[in-house]
Tab-separated table of C-alpha atoms in Angstrom:
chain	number	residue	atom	x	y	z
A	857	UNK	CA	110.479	95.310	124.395
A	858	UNK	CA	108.223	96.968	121.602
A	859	UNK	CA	105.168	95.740	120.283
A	860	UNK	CA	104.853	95.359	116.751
A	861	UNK	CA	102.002	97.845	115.076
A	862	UNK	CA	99.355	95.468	113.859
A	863	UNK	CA	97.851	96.471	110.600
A	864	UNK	CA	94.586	95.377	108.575
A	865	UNK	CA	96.921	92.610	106.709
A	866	UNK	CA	99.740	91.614	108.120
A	867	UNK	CA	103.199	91.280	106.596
A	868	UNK	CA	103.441	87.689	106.223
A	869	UNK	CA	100.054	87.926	104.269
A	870	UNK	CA	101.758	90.895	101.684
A	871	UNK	CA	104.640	88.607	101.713
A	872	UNK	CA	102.884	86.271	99.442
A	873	UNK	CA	102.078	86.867	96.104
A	874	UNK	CA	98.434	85.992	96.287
A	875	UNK	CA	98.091	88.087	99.856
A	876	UNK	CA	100.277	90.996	97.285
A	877	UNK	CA	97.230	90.521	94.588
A	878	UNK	CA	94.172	90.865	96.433
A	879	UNK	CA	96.013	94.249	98.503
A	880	UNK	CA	96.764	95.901	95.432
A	881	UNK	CA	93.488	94.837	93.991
A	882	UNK	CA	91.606	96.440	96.777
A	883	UNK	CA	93.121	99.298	96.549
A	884	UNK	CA	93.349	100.057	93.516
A	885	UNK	CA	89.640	99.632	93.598
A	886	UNK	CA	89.202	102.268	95.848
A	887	UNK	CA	91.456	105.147	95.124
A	888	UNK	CA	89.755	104.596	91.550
A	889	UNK	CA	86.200	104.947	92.878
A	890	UNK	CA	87.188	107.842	95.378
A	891	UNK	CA	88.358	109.064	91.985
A	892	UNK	CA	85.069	108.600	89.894
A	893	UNK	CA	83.223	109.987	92.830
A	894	UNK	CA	85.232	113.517	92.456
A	895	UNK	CA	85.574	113.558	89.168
A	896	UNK	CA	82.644	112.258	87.637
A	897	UNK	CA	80.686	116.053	88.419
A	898	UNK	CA	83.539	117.571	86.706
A	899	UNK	CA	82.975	115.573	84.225
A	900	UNK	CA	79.050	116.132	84.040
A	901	UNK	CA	79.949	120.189	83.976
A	902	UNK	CA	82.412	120.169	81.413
A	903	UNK	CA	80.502	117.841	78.828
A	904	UNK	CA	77.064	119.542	79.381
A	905	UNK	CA	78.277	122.607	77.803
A	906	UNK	CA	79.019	120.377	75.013
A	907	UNK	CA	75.732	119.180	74.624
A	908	UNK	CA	72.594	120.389	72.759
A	909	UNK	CA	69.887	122.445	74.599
A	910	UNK	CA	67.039	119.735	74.265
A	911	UNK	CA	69.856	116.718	75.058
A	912	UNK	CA	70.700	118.204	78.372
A	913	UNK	CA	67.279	118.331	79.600
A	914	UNK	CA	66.819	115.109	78.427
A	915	UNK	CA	65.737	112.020	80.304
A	916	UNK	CA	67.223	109.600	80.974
A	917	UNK	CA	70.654	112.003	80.414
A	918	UNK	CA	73.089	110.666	78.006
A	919	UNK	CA	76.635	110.360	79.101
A	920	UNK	CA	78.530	111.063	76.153
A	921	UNK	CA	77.651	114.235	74.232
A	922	UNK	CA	75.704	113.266	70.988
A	923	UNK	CA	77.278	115.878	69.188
A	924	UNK	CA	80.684	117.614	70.301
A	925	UNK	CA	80.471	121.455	70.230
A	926	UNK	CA	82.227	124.071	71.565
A	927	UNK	CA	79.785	126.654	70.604
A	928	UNK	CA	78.853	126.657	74.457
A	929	UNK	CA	81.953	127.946	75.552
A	930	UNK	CA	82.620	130.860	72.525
A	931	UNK	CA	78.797	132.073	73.701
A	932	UNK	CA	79.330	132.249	77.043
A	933	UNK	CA	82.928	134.211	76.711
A	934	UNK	CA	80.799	136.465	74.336
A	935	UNK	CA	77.400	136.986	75.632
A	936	UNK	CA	78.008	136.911	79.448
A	937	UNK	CA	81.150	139.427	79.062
A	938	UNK	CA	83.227	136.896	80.743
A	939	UNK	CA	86.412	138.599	80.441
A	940	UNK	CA	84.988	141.963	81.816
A	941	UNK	CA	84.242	139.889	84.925
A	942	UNK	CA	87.025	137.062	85.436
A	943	UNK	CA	88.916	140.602	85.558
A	944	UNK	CA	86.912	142.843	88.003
A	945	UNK	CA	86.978	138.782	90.166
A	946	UNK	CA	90.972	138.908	90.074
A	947	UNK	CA	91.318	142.655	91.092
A	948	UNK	CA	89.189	142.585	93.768
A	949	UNK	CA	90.667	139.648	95.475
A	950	UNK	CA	94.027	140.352	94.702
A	951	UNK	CA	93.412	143.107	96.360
A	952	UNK	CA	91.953	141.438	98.933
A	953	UNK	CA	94.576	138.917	99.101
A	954	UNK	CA	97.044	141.692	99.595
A	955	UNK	CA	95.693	143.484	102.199
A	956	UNK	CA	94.876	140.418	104.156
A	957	UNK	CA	98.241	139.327	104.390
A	958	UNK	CA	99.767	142.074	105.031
A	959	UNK	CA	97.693	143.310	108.242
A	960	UNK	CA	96.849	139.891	109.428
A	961	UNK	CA	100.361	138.408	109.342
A	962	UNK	CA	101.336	142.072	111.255
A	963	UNK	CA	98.812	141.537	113.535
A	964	UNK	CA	99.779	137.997	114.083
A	965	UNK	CA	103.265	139.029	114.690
A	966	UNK	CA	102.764	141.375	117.205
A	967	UNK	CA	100.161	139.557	119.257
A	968	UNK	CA	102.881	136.165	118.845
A	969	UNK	CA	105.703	137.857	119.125
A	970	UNK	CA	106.039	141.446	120.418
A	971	UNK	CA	103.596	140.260	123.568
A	972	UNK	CA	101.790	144.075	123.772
A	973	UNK	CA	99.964	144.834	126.635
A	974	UNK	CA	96.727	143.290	126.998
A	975	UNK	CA	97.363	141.152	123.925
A	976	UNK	CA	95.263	138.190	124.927
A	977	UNK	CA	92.636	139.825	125.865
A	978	UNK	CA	92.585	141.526	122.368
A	979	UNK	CA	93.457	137.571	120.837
A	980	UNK	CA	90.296	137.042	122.736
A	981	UNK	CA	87.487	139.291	121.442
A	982	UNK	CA	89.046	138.322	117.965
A	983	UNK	CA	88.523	135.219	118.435
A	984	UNK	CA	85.000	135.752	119.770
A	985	UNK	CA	84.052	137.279	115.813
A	986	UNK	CA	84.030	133.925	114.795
A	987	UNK	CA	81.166	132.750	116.877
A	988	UNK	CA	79.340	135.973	115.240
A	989	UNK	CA	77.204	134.302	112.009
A	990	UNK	CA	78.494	135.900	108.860
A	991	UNK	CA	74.964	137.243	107.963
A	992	UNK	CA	74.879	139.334	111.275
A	993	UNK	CA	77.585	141.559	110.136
A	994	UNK	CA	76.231	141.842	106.245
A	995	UNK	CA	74.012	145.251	107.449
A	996	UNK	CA	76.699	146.614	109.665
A	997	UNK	CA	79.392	146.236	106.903
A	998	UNK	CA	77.282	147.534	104.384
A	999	UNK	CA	76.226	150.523	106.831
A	1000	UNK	CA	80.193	150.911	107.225
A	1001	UNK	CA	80.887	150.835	103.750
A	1002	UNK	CA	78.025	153.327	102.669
A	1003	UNK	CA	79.002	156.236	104.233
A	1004	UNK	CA	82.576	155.864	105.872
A	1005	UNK	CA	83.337	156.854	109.647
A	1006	UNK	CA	85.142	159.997	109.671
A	1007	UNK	CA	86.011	159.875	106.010
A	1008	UNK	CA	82.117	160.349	105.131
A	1009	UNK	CA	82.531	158.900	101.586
A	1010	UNK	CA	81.008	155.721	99.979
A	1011	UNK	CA	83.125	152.578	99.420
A	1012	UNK	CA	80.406	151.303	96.779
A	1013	UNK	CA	81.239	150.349	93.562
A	1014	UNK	CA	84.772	150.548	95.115
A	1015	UNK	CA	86.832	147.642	95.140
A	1016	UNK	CA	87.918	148.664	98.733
A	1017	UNK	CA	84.405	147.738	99.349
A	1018	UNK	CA	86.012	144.493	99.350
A	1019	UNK	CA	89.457	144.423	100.114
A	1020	UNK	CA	88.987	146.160	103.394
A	1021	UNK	CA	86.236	144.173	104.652
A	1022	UNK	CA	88.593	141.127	104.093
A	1023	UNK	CA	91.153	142.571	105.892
A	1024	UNK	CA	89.149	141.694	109.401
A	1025	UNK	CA	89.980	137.765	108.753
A	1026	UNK	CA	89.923	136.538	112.583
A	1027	UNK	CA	89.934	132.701	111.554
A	1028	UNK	CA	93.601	133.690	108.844
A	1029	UNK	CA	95.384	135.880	112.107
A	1030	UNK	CA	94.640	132.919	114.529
A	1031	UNK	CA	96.029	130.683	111.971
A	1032	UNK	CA	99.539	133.002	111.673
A	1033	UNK	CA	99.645	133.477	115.120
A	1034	UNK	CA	99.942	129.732	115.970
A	1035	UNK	CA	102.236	129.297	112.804
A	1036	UNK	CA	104.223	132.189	114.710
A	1037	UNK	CA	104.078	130.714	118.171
A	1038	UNK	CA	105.952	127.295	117.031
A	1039	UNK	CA	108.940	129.677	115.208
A	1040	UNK	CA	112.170	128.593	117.141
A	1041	UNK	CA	112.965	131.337	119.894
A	1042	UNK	CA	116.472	130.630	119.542
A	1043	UNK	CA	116.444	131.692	115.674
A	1044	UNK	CA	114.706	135.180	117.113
A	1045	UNK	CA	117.645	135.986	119.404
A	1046	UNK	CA	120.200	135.122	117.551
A	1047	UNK	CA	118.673	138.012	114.720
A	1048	UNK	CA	118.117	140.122	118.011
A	1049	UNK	CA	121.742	139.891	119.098
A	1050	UNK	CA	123.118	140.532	115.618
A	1051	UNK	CA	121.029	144.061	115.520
A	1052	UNK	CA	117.726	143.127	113.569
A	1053	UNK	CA	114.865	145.114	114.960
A	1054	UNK	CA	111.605	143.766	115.212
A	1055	UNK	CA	111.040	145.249	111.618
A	1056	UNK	CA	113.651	143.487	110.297
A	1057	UNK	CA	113.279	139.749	112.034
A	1058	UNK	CA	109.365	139.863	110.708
A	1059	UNK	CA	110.963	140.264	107.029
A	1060	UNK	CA	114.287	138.643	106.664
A	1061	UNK	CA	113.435	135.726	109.283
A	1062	UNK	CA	110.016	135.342	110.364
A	1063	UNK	CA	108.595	135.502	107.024
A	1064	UNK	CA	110.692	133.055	104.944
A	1065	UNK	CA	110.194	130.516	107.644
A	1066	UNK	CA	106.494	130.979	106.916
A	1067	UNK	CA	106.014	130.351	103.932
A	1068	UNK	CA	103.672	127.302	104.105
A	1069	UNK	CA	101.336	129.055	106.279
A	1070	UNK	CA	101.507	131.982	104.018
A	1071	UNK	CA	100.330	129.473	101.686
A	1072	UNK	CA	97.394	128.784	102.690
A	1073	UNK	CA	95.884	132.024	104.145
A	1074	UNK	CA	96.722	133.318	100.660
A	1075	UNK	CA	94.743	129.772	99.001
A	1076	UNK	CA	91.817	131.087	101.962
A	1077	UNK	CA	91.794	134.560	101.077
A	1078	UNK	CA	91.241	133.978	97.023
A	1079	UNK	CA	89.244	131.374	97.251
A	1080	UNK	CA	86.620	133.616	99.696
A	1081	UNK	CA	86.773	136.656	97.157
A	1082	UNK	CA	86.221	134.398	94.401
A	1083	UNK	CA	83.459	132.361	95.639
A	1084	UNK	CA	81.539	135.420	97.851
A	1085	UNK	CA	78.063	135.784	96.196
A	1086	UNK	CA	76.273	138.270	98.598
A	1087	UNK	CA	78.404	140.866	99.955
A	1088	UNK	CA	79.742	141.752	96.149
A	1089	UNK	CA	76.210	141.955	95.491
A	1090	UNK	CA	75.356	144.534	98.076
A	1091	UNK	CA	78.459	146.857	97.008
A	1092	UNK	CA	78.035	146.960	93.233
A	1093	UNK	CA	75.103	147.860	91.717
A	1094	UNK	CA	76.929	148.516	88.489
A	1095	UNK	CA	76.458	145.747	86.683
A	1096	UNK	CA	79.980	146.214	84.663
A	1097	UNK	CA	81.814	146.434	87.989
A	1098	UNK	CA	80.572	143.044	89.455
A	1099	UNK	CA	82.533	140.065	89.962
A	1100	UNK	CA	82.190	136.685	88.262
A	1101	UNK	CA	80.227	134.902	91.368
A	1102	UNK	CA	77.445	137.851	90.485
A	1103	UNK	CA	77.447	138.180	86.919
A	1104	UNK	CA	76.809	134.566	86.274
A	1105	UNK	CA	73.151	135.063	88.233
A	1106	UNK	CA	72.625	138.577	86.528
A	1107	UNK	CA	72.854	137.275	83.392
A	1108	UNK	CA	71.370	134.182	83.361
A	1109	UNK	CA	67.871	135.092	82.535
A	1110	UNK	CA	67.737	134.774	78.968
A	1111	UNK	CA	70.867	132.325	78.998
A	1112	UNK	CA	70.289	128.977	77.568
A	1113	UNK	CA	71.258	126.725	79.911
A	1114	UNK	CA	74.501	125.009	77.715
A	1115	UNK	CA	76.098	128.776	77.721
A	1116	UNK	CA	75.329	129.061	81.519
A	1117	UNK	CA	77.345	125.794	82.357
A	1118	UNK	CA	80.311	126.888	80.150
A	1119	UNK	CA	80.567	129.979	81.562
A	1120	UNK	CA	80.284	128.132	85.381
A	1121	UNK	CA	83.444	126.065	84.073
A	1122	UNK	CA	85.439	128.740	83.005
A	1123	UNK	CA	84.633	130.674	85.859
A	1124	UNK	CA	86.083	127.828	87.799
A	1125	UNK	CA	89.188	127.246	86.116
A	1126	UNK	CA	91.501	129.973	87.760
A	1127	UNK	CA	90.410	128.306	91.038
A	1128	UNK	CA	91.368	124.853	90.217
A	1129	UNK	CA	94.129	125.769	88.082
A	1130	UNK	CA	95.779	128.140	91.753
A	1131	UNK	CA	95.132	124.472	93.625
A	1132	UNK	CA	97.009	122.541	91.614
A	1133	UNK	CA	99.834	125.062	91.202
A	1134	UNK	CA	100.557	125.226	95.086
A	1135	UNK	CA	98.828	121.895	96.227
A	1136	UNK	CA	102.537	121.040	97.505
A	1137	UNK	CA	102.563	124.446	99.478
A	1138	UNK	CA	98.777	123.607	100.959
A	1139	UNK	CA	99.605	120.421	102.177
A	1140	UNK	CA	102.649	121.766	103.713
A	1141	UNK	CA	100.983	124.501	105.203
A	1142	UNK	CA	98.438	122.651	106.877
A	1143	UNK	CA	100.628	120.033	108.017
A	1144	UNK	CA	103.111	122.432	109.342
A	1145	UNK	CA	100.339	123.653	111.671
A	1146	UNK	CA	100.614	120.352	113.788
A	1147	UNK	CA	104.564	120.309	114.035
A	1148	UNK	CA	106.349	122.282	117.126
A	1149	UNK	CA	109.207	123.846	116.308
C-alpha cells in the first residue's frame, strides 16, 4: 500500500477556493520578490548610465533618472573604442571555445570510451589540476606562453595566448566524460557492427546524442574568456589588442563614471543575450548530467 506524499498544503486545503487564494497569493509573492531581488541591480546599471554625473553620486540616490539620456551609452561606444574590443573579446573566445571543444570532448571520448591504457590513472592527475588554485599556474602559463617549448616563439599579443591555455579545461573533460559514460552501450555496437570506426561513432553518434552537454561546456567556455580579467592582462600589452574585461579598467581613468556604467552594460549584453538564447539547452544539459542512460 503507498503512502501518499505529504506536501506544505494539502489537497483538500487547494481544493477550496479560499485555501486556492492564499497559495497563489504566496506565491506569487515570492517568485515576484526573487524577481526584484535579480533584477533590481540590472535595473540600477542600466538607468545609472542614464543619469547625470552629479545625480549618480547623489545621496540619498534617486530611483528614476531625473533626466533620460542616452548620451552615456553613444560616449562610451565612442570614447572607450567599444567595438575595437567587444571584437578582439569574441575572437579570442571563440577561439577558445573552439579549441576547447574540440580537444576536450576528444579527450573525453577516448578516456570514456576507447579505455587506453592507463586511462584512469591519466583521469586522475587531471582531475588533481583542479585542486591546483588558479593563481599558482598564472607564472607558469605566462613563462609557457613567453617563450614556447621547442617552438621558441612568443604567444603574446597572440590570441593563442588564450585559446590554448583554455584548451587544458580539466573541470569541461570530466564533465564530457561522465556525459559519455551514461551513452547507451547498445547504441555503440550496433554503429560498431554496421562498420563505423571509432572516428565515425564520435561524429555521427556520440556527438548528436550530446548535444546538451555540449551545451553547456560551450556556455562555460565563453563565459570564462569573456569574464577573465588577469591572464588577458598578462598576454597583451597592446592596448588595441585587449579584450573588453581589460579595456574597461584601462580606460577608465579619465572616464566619467555615467560612460563607465554604459560601457559595463553593453559589455554585458552578448553574455546575457547567449543565456537566454540556449537557456533551454543549459537546463537540459545540466539536468542530463543526473539521468543514466
Amino acid at each position: 500500500m503507498s503512502s501518499a506524499t505529504r506536501t506544505l498544503i494539502s489537497p483538500a486545503t487547494l481544493a477550496r477556493p479560499r485555501g486556492r487564494a492564499v497559495y497563489w497569493t504566496v506565491f506569487t509573492g515570492v517568485v515576484l520578490l526573487f524577481a526584484l531581488a535579480f533584477l533590481f541591480p540590472v535595473y540600477w546599471m542600466v538607468t545609472g548610465a542614464m543619469k547625470s554625473p552629479d545625480e549618480v553620486a547623489r545621496t540619498p540616490p534617486t530611483l528614476v533618472p531625473e533626466h533620460w539620456r542616452l548620451s552615456g551609452y553613444t560616449d562610451a561606444w565612442d570614447l572607450m573604442q567599444l567595438p575595437e574590443h567587444l571584437w578582439n573579446t569574441v575572437v579570442q573566445a571563440a577561439g577558445a571555445w573552439a579549441f576547447q571543444l574540440v580537444f576536450c570532448t576528444a579527450a573525453a571520448y577516448a578516456l570514456s570510451k576507447l579505455r587506453p591504457a592507463f586511462g584512469k590513472v591519466v583521469l586522475g592527475g587531471i582531475l588533481a589540476t583542479l585542486m591546483v588554485p588558479a593563481q599558482a599556474l598564472v607564472v607558469p602559463k605566462y613563462l609557457t606562453v613567453a617563450d614556447l617549448p621547442f617552438l621558441h616563439t612568443s604567444l603574446l599579443n597572440d590570441p593563442l595566448g588564450i585559446w590554448l591555455p583554455a584548451v587544458a579545461n580539466a573541470f569541461n573533460l570530466y564533465l564530457l566524460k561522465r556525459f559519455f559514460d551514461q551513452l547507451p552501450r547498445d547504441v555503440l555496437e550496433a554503429a560498431e557492427i554496421d562498420g563505423a570506426g571509432k572516428l565515425r561513432i564520435l561524429w555521427s553518434v556520440v556527438l548528436p546524442m550530446s548535444r546538451p552537454v555540449l551545451g553547456v561546456v560551450s556556455i562555460f567556455a565563453l563565459v570564462a574568456v569573456w569574464q577573465d580579467f588577469l591572464w588577458p592582462l598578462m598576454v597583451f600589452s597592446d592596448t588595441d589588442k585587449q579584450p573588453i574585461s581589460v579595456a574597461l579598467v584601462q580606460l577608465s581613468q579619465n572616464i566619467q563614471l555615467t560612460v563607465l556604467i554604459a560601457a559595463m552594460v553593453i559589455a554585458s549584453i552578448p553574455m546575457v543575450a547567449l543565456f537566454l538564447v540556449f537557456q533551454r539547452h543549459i537546463i537540459a544539459g545540466i539536468s542530463a548530467g543526473s539521468t543514466k542512460g
